[in-house]
Amino acid sequence: MCMAYFIGHGYSGGFTAHMARLLEALTPESPVCLTVGTDAVCGPCPNNSGGLCDKPELVASWDWRVLELCGLTEGAVLPFGGFTQLVEDKILKPGLRSGICGSCQWDSICASQPSRWAARK
């Protein structure tokens, strides 16, 4: 869900650049494998130490809730566009985002703007 609101702020310059590259590289057809915990997005995050998040329970709770609300399971592979559409339709449009990650330090950024996928038909 972080990608829906990303505007160039992040934990570090490396993380910010990485997130921007991911958003540029992922097309609607790009296959994504859904995981709970540290994943490709987390690579350069300063909270990622050797592939392990220093807040694993918190991140896993966010991941599980997204999967649950979207009717998906860990390990599911689907096109990036299909996943983002599910997130938009099942979580963001109904206003459920803050119930999942409203305690995140970046919440004010997400709350202040529409999702990048909101305008999609």
PDB file of N, CA and C in Angstrom, residues 8-45:
ATOM      1  N   GLY A   8       8.329  10.361  -2.760  1.00  0.00           N
ATOM      2  CA  GLY A   8       9.746  10.690  -2.729  1.00  0.00           C
ATOM      3  C   GLY A   8      10.320  10.911  -1.356  1.00  0.00           C
ATOM      4  N   HIS A   9       9.556  10.628  -0.333  1.00  0.00           N
ATOM      5  CA  HIS A   9      10.064  10.679   1.034  1.00  0.00           C
ATOM      6  C   HIS A   9      10.297   9.240   1.473  1.00  0.00           C
ATOM      7  N   GLY A  10      11.290   9.045   2.329  1.00  0.00           N
ATOM      8  CA  GLY A  10      11.545   7.688   2.790  1.00  0.00           C
ATOM      9  C   GLY A  10      12.502   7.663   3.946  1.00  0.00           C
ATOM     10  N   TYR A  11      12.787   6.471   4.371  1.00  0.00           N
ATOM     11  CA  TYR A  11      13.679   6.271   5.512  1.00  0.00           C
ATOM     12  C   TYR A  11      15.091   6.765   5.235  1.00  0.00           C
ATOM     13  N   SER A  12      15.501   6.675   3.983  1.00  0.00           N
ATOM     14  CA  SER A  12      16.857   7.063   3.600  1.00  0.00           C
ATOM     15  C   SER A  12      16.855   7.368   2.107  1.00  0.00           C
ATOM     16  N   GLY A  13      17.933   7.996   1.642  1.00  0.00           N
ATOM     17  CA  GLY A  13      18.053   8.264   0.209  1.00  0.00           C
ATOM     18  C   GLY A  13      18.029   6.987  -0.607  1.00  0.00           C
ATOM     19  N   GLY A  14      18.690   5.958  -0.104  1.00  0.00           N
ATOM     20  CA  GLY A  14      18.717   4.676  -0.800  1.00  0.00           C
ATOM     21  C   GLY A  14      17.346   4.041  -0.901  1.00  0.00           C
ATOM     22  N   PHE A  15      16.595   4.097   0.183  1.00  0.00           N
ATOM     23  CA  PHE A  15      15.253   3.530   0.164  1.00  0.00           C
ATOM     24  C   PHE A  15      14.353   4.314  -0.789  1.00  0.00           C
ATOM     25  N   THR A  16      14.439   5.626  -0.740  1.00  0.00           N
ATOM     26  CA  THR A  16      13.618   6.477  -1.598  1.00  0.00           C
ATOM     27  C   THR A  16      13.908   6.203  -3.072  1.00  0.00           C
ATOM     28  N   ALA A  17      15.178   6.128  -3.431  1.00  0.00           N
ATOM     29  CA  ALA A  17      15.557   5.847  -4.821  1.00  0.00           C
ATOM     30  C   ALA A  17      15.073   4.458  -5.238  1.00  0.00           C
ATOM     31  N   HIS A  18      15.193   3.498  -4.354  1.00  0.00           N
ATOM     32  CA  HIS A  18      14.749   2.132  -4.640  1.00  0.00           C
ATOM     33  C   HIS A  18      13.243   2.088  -4.891  1.00  0.00           C
ATOM     34  N   MET A  19      12.471   2.752  -4.057  1.00  0.00           N
ATOM     35  CA  MET A  19      11.018   2.771  -4.218  1.00  0.00           C
ATOM     36  C   MET A  19      10.643   3.434  -5.553  1.00  0.00           C
ATOM     37  N   ALA A  20      11.304   4.517  -5.889  1.00  0.00           N
ATOM     38  CA  ALA A  20      11.025   5.195  -7.159  1.00  0.00           C
ATOM     39  C   ALA A  20      11.343   4.272  -8.339  1.00  0.00           C
ATOM     40  N   ARG A  21      12.449   3.533  -8.258  1.00  0.00           N
ATOM     41  CA  ARG A  21      12.805   2.599  -9.334  1.00  0.00           C
ATOM     42  C   ARG A  21      11.774   1.480  -9.451  1.00  0.00           C
ATOM     43  N   LEU A  22      11.318   0.963  -8.324  1.00  0.00           N
ATOM     44  CA  LEU A  22      10.290  -0.087  -8.364  1.00  0.00           C
ATOM     45  C   LEU A  22       9.015   0.407  -9.037  1.00  0.00           C
ATOM     46  N   LEU A  23       8.580   1.591  -8.650  1.00  0.00           N
ATOM     47  CA  LEU A  23       7.357   2.140  -9.248  1.00  0.00           C
ATOM     48  C   LEU A  23       7.505   2.352 -10.749  1.00  0.00           C
ATOM     49  N   GLU A  24       8.689   2.700 -11.182  1.00  0.00           N
ATOM     50  CA  GLU A  24       8.931   2.890 -12.615  1.00  0.00           C
ATOM     51  C   GLU A  24       8.994   1.551 -13.345  1.00  0.00           C
ATOM     52  N   ALA A  25       9.579   0.552 -12.714  1.00  0.00           N
ATOM     53  CA  ALA A  25       9.791  -0.741 -13.363  1.00  0.00           C
ATOM     54  C   ALA A  25       8.540  -1.618 -13.394  1.00  0.00           C
ATOM     55  N   LEU A  26       7.703  -1.517 -12.379  1.00  0.00           N
ATOM     56  CA  LEU A  26       6.525  -2.379 -12.314  1.00  0.00           C
ATOM     57  C   LEU A  26       5.441  -1.887 -13.267  1.00  0.00           C
ATOM     58  N   THR A  27       5.114  -2.713 -14.227  1.00  0.00           N
ATOM     59  CA  THR A  27       4.019  -2.404 -15.146  1.00  0.00           C
ATOM     60  C   THR A  27       2.774  -3.126 -14.629  1.00  0.00           C
ATOM     61  N   PRO A  28       1.610  -2.778 -15.136  1.00  0.00           N
ATOM     62  CA  PRO A  28       0.406  -3.496 -14.692  1.00  0.00           C
ATOM     63  C   PRO A  28       0.489  -5.006 -14.929  1.00  0.00           C
ATOM     64  N   GLU A  29       1.273  -5.420 -15.913  1.00  0.00           N
ATOM     65  CA  GLU A  29       1.392  -6.838 -16.237  1.00  0.00           C
ATOM     66  C   GLU A  29       2.485  -7.548 -15.445  1.00  0.00           C
ATOM     67  N   SER A  30       3.354  -6.820 -14.760  1.00  0.00           N
ATOM     68  CA  SER A  30       4.454  -7.431 -14.018  1.00  0.00           C
ATOM     69  C   SER A  30       3.914  -8.386 -12.964  1.00  0.00           C
ATOM     70  N   PRO A  31       4.391  -9.634 -12.956  1.00  0.00           N
ATOM     71  CA  PRO A  31       3.928 -10.551 -11.918  1.00  0.00           C
ATOM     72  C   PRO A  31       4.559 -10.205 -10.573  1.00  0.00           C
ATOM     73  N   VAL A  32       3.760 -10.264  -9.530  1.00  0.00           N
ATOM     74  CA  VAL A  32       4.255 -10.049  -8.171  1.00  0.00           C
ATOM     75  C   VAL A  32       3.834 -11.242  -7.317  1.00  0.00           C
ATOM     76  N   CYS A  33       4.741 -11.650  -6.440  1.00  0.00           N
ATOM     77  CA  CYS A  33       4.460 -12.717  -5.477  1.00  0.00           C
ATOM     78  C   CYS A  33       4.249 -12.053  -4.130  1.00  0.00           C
ATOM     79  N   LEU A  34       3.109 -12.279  -3.539  1.00  0.00           N
ATOM     80  CA  LEU A  34       2.748 -11.634  -2.281  1.00  0.00           C
ATOM     81  C   LEU A  34       3.375 -12.359  -1.098  1.00  0.00           C
ATOM     82  N   THR A  35       4.080 -11.600  -0.283  1.00  0.00           N
ATOM     83  CA  THR A  35       4.764 -12.170   0.864  1.00  0.00           C
ATOM     84  C   THR A  35       4.353 -11.432   2.132  1.00  0.00           C
ATOM     85  N   VAL A  36       4.567 -12.076   3.245  1.00  0.00           N
ATOM     86  CA  VAL A  36       4.347 -11.459   4.540  1.00  0.00           C
ATOM     87  C   VAL A  36       5.727 -11.280   5.158  1.00  0.00           C
ATOM     88  N   GLY A  37       6.094 -10.051   5.385  1.00  0.00           N
ATOM     89  CA  GLY A  37       7.413  -9.762   5.940  1.00  0.00           C
ATOM     90  C   GLY A  37       8.311  -9.093   4.922  1.00  0.00           C
ATOM     91  N   THR A  38       9.602  -9.215   5.133  1.00  0.00           N
ATOM     92  CA  THR A  38      10.598  -8.547   4.294  1.00  0.00           C
ATOM     93  C   THR A  38      10.478  -9.030   2.854  1.00  0.00           C
ATOM     94  N   ASP A  39      10.447  -8.075   1.914  1.00  0.00           N
ATOM     95  CA  ASP A  39      10.285  -8.406   0.502  1.00  0.00           C
ATOM     96  C   ASP A  39      11.144  -7.484  -0.356  1.00  0.00           C
ATOM     97  N   ALA A  40      10.885  -7.468  -1.654  1.00  0.00           N
ATOM     98  CA  ALA A  40      11.686  -6.664  -2.582  1.00  0.00           C
ATOM     99  C   ALA A  40      11.592  -5.167  -2.292  1.00  0.00           C
ATOM    100  N   VAL A  41      10.493  -4.714  -1.760  1.00  0.00           N
ATOM    101  CA  VAL A  41      10.343  -3.298  -1.429  1.00  0.00           C
ATOM    102  C   VAL A  41      11.280  -2.922  -0.280  1.00  0.00           C
ATOM    103  N   CYS A  42      11.501  -3.845   0.615  1.00  0.00           N
ATOM    104  CA  CYS A  42      12.252  -3.576   1.846  1.00  0.00           C
ATOM    105  C   CYS A  42      13.769  -3.528   1.673  1.00  0.00           C
ATOM    106  N   GLY A  43      14.284  -3.967   0.536  1.00  0.00           N
ATOM    107  CA  GLY A  43      15.720  -4.121   0.345  1.00  0.00           C
ATOM    108  C   GLY A  43      16.607  -3.105   1.050  1.00  0.00           C
ATOM    109  N   PRO A  44      16.584  -1.837   0.658  1.00  0.00           N
ATOM    110  CA  PRO A  44      17.487  -0.859   1.266  1.00  0.00           C
ATOM    111  C   PRO A  44      16.935  -0.145   2.499  1.00  0.00           C
ATOM    112  N   CYS A  45      15.846  -0.636   3.058  1.00  0.00           N
ATOM    113  CA  CYS A  45      15.293   0.005   4.256  1.00  0.00           C
ATOM    114  C   CYS A  45      16.283  -0.112   5.412  1.00  0.00           C
TER     115      CYS A  45
END
